[in-house]
């Protein structure tokens, strides 16, 4: 599988290194280059040849170019860029009408399972427990709260029973049907997410800690293997791990 990477930052380089690691073990992976678009570069000039699939670990501003490239060459795309807004999500949805696309706020296998578990825990405990989400990341992370925190919050709130409160300040009484979402930024924290279920009598907490960025490269390549032969459509990491029914 020939892979083109959009984004030559820390994550792009990590994905490139992981592809090379897999290739040296005799597996069918090869990187055709990394495209850095923020400085005015182009995907075409960065890749040595047309890849079988493109993986985007860059910036929301590049979503249009990545989607257009995938559409033009009729290849699947794995979109791993965080901080996407409504415009970028709409563009990804449009691309998924022409090519297979995997899009997720987090490519960690553990976070994908945590999302599923959090939804199930809410079904069991939600009526009697307050729910809070705390996420921690390095000082240079651009978006807050993280896309993963929102992914978890939306999984908990799949039925729309809760409203979100982003941080707290001053005097405000906590509402019963409320999910608090809190962001911490400091140092070189790769990523940590906690979901706290608290009642008057007990507290249950589930936590995910990312030890390195490599976990996201592992998940992205697993997504690439999944989507390479899939039909046109939009998929996420739950589909990749077979945690979604009717796919």
CSV table of C-alpha atoms in Angstrom, one decimal:
chain,number,residue,atom,x,y,z
A,1,UNK,CA,0.0,0.0,0.0
A,2,UNK,CA,1.5,3.3,-1.1
A,3,UNK,CA,0.6,6.1,1.4
A,4,UNK,CA,0.7,9.8,0.9
A,5,UNK,CA,0.9,12.0,4.1
A,6,UNK,CA,-0.6,15.5,4.3
A,7,UNK,CA,1.2,17.3,7.1
A,8,UNK,CA,5.0,17.3,7.8
A,9,UNK,CA,4.7,18.2,11.4
A,10,UNK,CA,5.3,16.0,14.5
A,11,UNK,CA,2.4,13.7,13.6
A,12,UNK,CA,3.2,13.5,9.9
A,13,UNK,CA,6.7,12.5,10.7
A,14,UNK,CA,5.5,9.9,13.3
A,15,UNK,CA,3.3,8.3,10.7
A,16,UNK,CA,6.1,8.3,8.1
A,17,UNK,CA,8.4,6.6,10.6
A,18,UNK,CA,5.8,4.0,11.5
A,19,UNK,CA,5.2,3.2,7.8
A,20,UNK,CA,9.0,2.7,7.4
A,21,UNK,CA,9.0,0.5,10.5
A,22,UNK,CA,6.3,-1.7,9.1
A,23,UNK,CA,8.0,-1.7,5.6
A,24,UNK,CA,11.3,-2.9,7.0
A,25,UNK,CA,9.4,-5.8,8.7
A,26,UNK,CA,8.4,-6.9,5.2
A,27,UNK,CA,4.8,-5.5,5.3
A,28,UNK,CA,3.2,-3.9,2.3
A,29,UNK,CA,3.5,-0.3,3.3
A,30,UNK,CA,5.4,2.5,1.6
A,31,UNK,CA,5.4,6.3,2.1
A,32,UNK,CA,5.4,8.3,-1.2
A,33,UNK,CA,6.1,11.6,0.7
A,34,UNK,CA,4.8,14.2,3.1
A,35,UNK,CA,3.1,17.4,1.9
A,36,UNK,CA,3.4,20.5,3.9
A,37,UNK,CA,0.7,22.8,2.6
A,38,UNK,CA,0.7,25.7,5.2
A,39,UNK,CA,3.8,27.3,3.5
A,40,UNK,CA,2.2,27.2,0.1
A,41,UNK,CA,3.3,23.7,-1.0
A,42,UNK,CA,1.2,21.3,-3.1
A,43,UNK,CA,0.3,17.7,-2.6
A,44,UNK,CA,1.2,16.8,-6.2
A,45,UNK,CA,4.8,18.2,-5.9
A,46,UNK,CA,5.4,16.6,-2.5
A,47,UNK,CA,4.4,13.0,-3.5
A,48,UNK,CA,6.8,11.0,-5.6
A,49,UNK,CA,3.9,9.2,-7.2
A,50,UNK,CA,0.1,8.9,-6.8
A,51,UNK,CA,-0.6,6.9,-3.6
A,52,UNK,CA,-3.2,4.3,-3.0
A,53,UNK,CA,-4.5,6.3,0.0
A,54,UNK,CA,-3.9,9.6,1.6
A,55,UNK,CA,-3.6,10.3,5.4
A,56,UNK,CA,-4.1,13.8,6.6
A,57,UNK,CA,-2.5,14.8,10.0
A,58,UNK,CA,-2.2,18.5,9.3
A,59,UNK,CA,-4.5,21.5,9.8
A,60,UNK,CA,-8.2,22.1,9.2
A,61,UNK,CA,-7.2,24.7,6.5
A,62,UNK,CA,-5.9,21.8,4.4
A,63,UNK,CA,-9.1,19.8,4.4
A,64,UNK,CA,-10.3,21.2,1.0
A,65,UNK,CA,-7.0,20.3,-0.7
A,66,UNK,CA,-6.8,16.8,0.8
A,67,UNK,CA,-10.4,16.0,-0.1
A,68,UNK,CA,-10.0,17.4,-3.6
A,69,UNK,CA,-6.9,15.3,-4.2
A,70,UNK,CA,-8.6,12.1,-3.0
A,71,UNK,CA,-11.6,12.8,-5.3
A,72,UNK,CA,-9.4,13.7,-8.3
A,73,UNK,CA,-7.4,10.5,-8.0
A,74,UNK,CA,-10.3,8.3,-6.8
A,75,UNK,CA,-8.4,7.1,-3.7
A,76,UNK,CA,-9.5,6.7,-0.1
A,77,UNK,CA,-8.7,9.2,2.6
A,78,UNK,CA,-8.0,8.9,6.3
A,79,UNK,CA,-8.7,12.4,7.9
A,80,UNK,CA,-7.0,12.6,11.3
A,81,UNK,CA,-6.8,16.4,11.5
A,82,UNK,CA,-8.3,17.8,14.8
A,83,UNK,CA,-10.1,21.1,15.3
A,84,UNK,CA,-12.4,20.7,12.3
A,85,UNK,CA,-15.5,23.0,12.3
A,86,UNK,CA,-18.8,22.7,10.5
A,87,UNK,CA,-17.3,23.8,7.1
A,88,UNK,CA,-14.6,21.2,7.2
A,89,UNK,CA,-16.9,18.5,8.3
A,90,UNK,CA,-19.3,19.4,5.5
A,91,UNK,CA,-16.4,19.1,3.0
A,92,UNK,CA,-15.4,15.7,4.4
A,93,UNK,CA,-19.0,14.5,4.1
A,94,UNK,CA,-19.1,15.7,0.5
A,95,UNK,CA,-15.8,13.8,-0.3
A,96,UNK,CA,-17.4,10.7,1.3
A,97,UNK,CA,-20.0,10.8,-1.5
A,98,UNK,CA,-17.2,10.1,-4.0
A,99,UNK,CA,-14.5,8.1,-2.2
A,100,UNK,CA,-14.2,6.0,1.0
A,101,UNK,CA,-13.3,8.3,3.9
A,102,UNK,CA,-12.4,7.5,7.6
A,103,UNK,CA,-12.8,10.5,9.8
A,104,UNK,CA,-12.4,10.6,13.6
A,105,UNK,CA,-11.4,13.1,16.2
A,106,UNK,CA,-9.0,10.5,17.7
A,107,UNK,CA,-7.2,7.5,16.1
A,108,UNK,CA,-6.2,5.8,19.4
A,109,UNK,CA,-7.6,2.3,19.7
A,110,UNK,CA,-8.1,2.8,23.4
A,111,UNK,CA,-10.1,6.0,23.0
A,112,UNK,CA,-12.4,4.3,20.5
A,113,UNK,CA,-13.1,1.6,23.1
A,114,UNK,CA,-13.5,4.3,25.8
A,115,UNK,CA,-16.1,6.1,23.7
A,116,UNK,CA,-18.2,2.9,23.5
A,117,UNK,CA,-17.8,2.2,27.2
A,118,UNK,CA,-18.7,5.7,28.2
A,119,UNK,CA,-21.9,5.6,26.2
A,120,UNK,CA,-22.9,2.3,27.9
A,121,UNK,CA,-22.0,3.5,31.4
A,122,UNK,CA,-24.2,6.6,30.8
A,123,UNK,CA,-27.1,4.3,30.0
A,124,UNK,CA,-26.7,2.5,33.3
A,125,UNK,CA,-25.6,5.3,35.6
A,126,UNK,CA,-26.5,8.6,34.0
A,127,UNK,CA,-29.7,9.2,35.9
A,128,UNK,CA,-28.0,9.0,39.3
A,129,UNK,CA,-24.5,10.3,38.6
A,130,UNK,CA,-23.1,13.7,37.7
A,131,UNK,CA,-20.7,13.5,34.7
A,132,UNK,CA,-17.6,15.5,34.1
A,133,UNK,CA,-14.9,15.3,31.4
A,134,UNK,CA,-11.3,16.6,32.0
A,135,UNK,CA,-8.8,16.6,29.2
A,136,UNK,CA,-5.1,17.6,29.4
A,137,UNK,CA,-2.7,18.4,26.5
A,138,UNK,CA,0.6,20.1,25.8
A,139,UNK,CA,0.9,23.9,25.8
A,140,UNK,CA,1.0,24.2,22.0
A,141,UNK,CA,-2.4,22.5,21.3
A,142,UNK,CA,-4.5,24.9,19.3
A,143,UNK,CA,-8.1,23.8,20.0
A,144,UNK,CA,-9.8,23.6,23.4
A,145,UNK,CA,-11.6,21.6,24.5
A,146,UNK,CA,-10.0,18.8,22.5
A,147,UNK,CA,-11.8,17.1,19.7
A,148,UNK,CA,-11.5,13.9,21.7
A,149,UNK,CA,-13.2,15.4,24.7
A,150,UNK,CA,-16.1,16.5,22.4
A,151,UNK,CA,-16.1,13.0,20.9
A,152,UNK,CA,-16.6,11.5,24.3
A,153,UNK,CA,-19.1,14.1,25.4
A,154,UNK,CA,-21.2,13.5,22.3
A,155,UNK,CA,-21.0,9.7,22.9
A,156,UNK,CA,-22.4,10.3,26.4
A,157,UNK,CA,-25.0,12.6,25.1
A,158,UNK,CA,-26.2,10.5,22.2
A,159,UNK,CA,-29.8,11.0,23.2
A,160,UNK,CA,-29.5,14.7,23.6
A,161,UNK,CA,-30.4,14.6,27.3
A,162,UNK,CA,-27.6,16.8,28.5
A,163,UNK,CA,-26.2,20.3,28.0
A,164,UNK,CA,-22.5,21.0,28.0
A,165,UNK,CA,-20.8,23.5,30.3
A,166,UNK,CA,-17.2,24.4,29.3
A,167,UNK,CA,-15.3,25.2,32.4
A,168,UNK,CA,-16.7,27.0,35.4
A,169,UNK,CA,-16.1,30.4,37.0
A,170,UNK,CA,-17.8,32.3,39.8
A,171,UNK,CA,-21.0,31.2,41.4
A,172,UNK,CA,-23.1,28.7,39.4
A,173,UNK,CA,-25.2,25.8,40.7
A,174,UNK,CA,-24.5,22.6,38.8
A,175,UNK,CA,-27.5,21.4,36.8
A,176,UNK,CA,-28.5,17.8,37.0
A,177,UNK,CA,-28.6,17.2,33.2
A,178,UNK,CA,-25.2,18.8,32.6
A,179,UNK,CA,-21.8,17.5,31.4
A,180,UNK,CA,-18.9,19.6,32.5
A,181,UNK,CA,-16.0,19.7,29.9
A,182,UNK,CA,-12.7,21.1,31.2
A,183,UNK,CA,-9.4,21.7,29.3
A,184,UNK,CA,-5.9,21.8,30.9
A,185,UNK,CA,-2.9,23.0,28.8
A,186,UNK,CA,0.7,22.6,30.0
A,187,UNK,CA,4.2,21.2,29.3
A,188,UNK,CA,4.5,18.4,26.9
A,189,UNK,CA,1.4,16.3,27.8
A,190,UNK,CA,0.6,14.1,24.8
A,191,UNK,CA,-3.0,13.6,25.8
A,192,UNK,CA,-5.0,12.5,28.8
A,193,UNK,CA,-8.8,12.2,29.0
A,194,UNK,CA,-10.9,11.3,32.1
A,195,UNK,CA,-14.6,10.8,32.5
A,196,UNK,CA,-15.9,11.1,36.0
A,197,UNK,CA,-19.2,9.6,37.2
A,198,UNK,CA,-20.0,11.0,40.7
A,199,UNK,CA,-22.9,10.4,43.0
A,200,UNK,CA,-23.3,11.3,46.6
A,201,UNK,CA,-22.0,7.9,47.7
A,202,UNK,CA,-19.4,6.9,45.1
A,203,UNK,CA,-17.2,8.1,42.3
A,204,UNK,CA,-16.3,6.0,39.2
A,205,UNK,CA,-13.6,7.3,36.8
A,206,UNK,CA,-12.3,6.0,33.5
A,207,UNK,CA,-9.1,7.4,32.1
A,208,UNK,CA,-7.0,7.2,29.0
A,209,UNK,CA,-3.4,8.3,28.9
A,210,UNK,CA,-1.4,8.6,25.7
A,211,UNK,CA,2.2,7.8,26.3
A,212,UNK,CA,3.3,8.9,22.9
A,213,UNK,CA,2.0,10.2,19.5
A,214,UNK,CA,2.8,6.8,18.0
A,215,UNK,CA,-0.6,5.4,19.1
A,216,UNK,CA,-2.3,7.7,16.6
A,217,UNK,CA,0.0,6.5,13.8
A,218,UNK,CA,-0.9,2.9,14.7
A,219,UNK,CA,-4.6,3.7,14.6
A,220,UNK,CA,-4.3,5.7,11.3
A,221,UNK,CA,-2.6,2.8,9.5
A,222,UNK,CA,-5.2,0.4,10.9
A,223,UNK,CA,-7.8,2.7,9.5
A,224,UNK,CA,-6.0,2.8,6.1
A,225,UNK,CA,-6.0,-1.0,6.0
A,226,UNK,CA,-9.7,-1.0,6.8
A,227,UNK,CA,-10.8,1.6,4.2
A,228,UNK,CA,-8.5,0.7,1.3
A,229,UNK,CA,-11.1,-1.7,-0.2
A,230,UNK,CA,-14.3,-0.3,1.2
A,231,UNK,CA,-17.2,1.1,-0.7
A,232,UNK,CA,-17.7,4.9,-1.0
A,233,UNK,CA,-18.9,6.3,2.3
A,234,UNK,CA,-18.0,7.9,5.6
A,235,UNK,CA,-16.5,5.7,8.3
A,236,UNK,CA,-15.0,6.3,11.8
A,237,UNK,CA,-12.8,4.4,14.2
A,238,UNK,CA,-15.8,2.4,15.6
A,239,UNK,CA,-16.2,1.0,12.1
A,240,UNK,CA,-12.5,0.2,11.9
A,241,UNK,CA,-12.7,-1.8,15.2
A,242,UNK,CA,-16.1,-3.4,14.3
A,243,UNK,CA,-17.8,-1.6,17.2
A,244,UNK,CA,-20.6,-0.3,14.9
A,245,UNK,CA,-23.5,-2.4,13.7
A,246,UNK,CA,-24.8,-2.6,10.2
A,247,UNK,CA,-21.5,-1.8,8.4
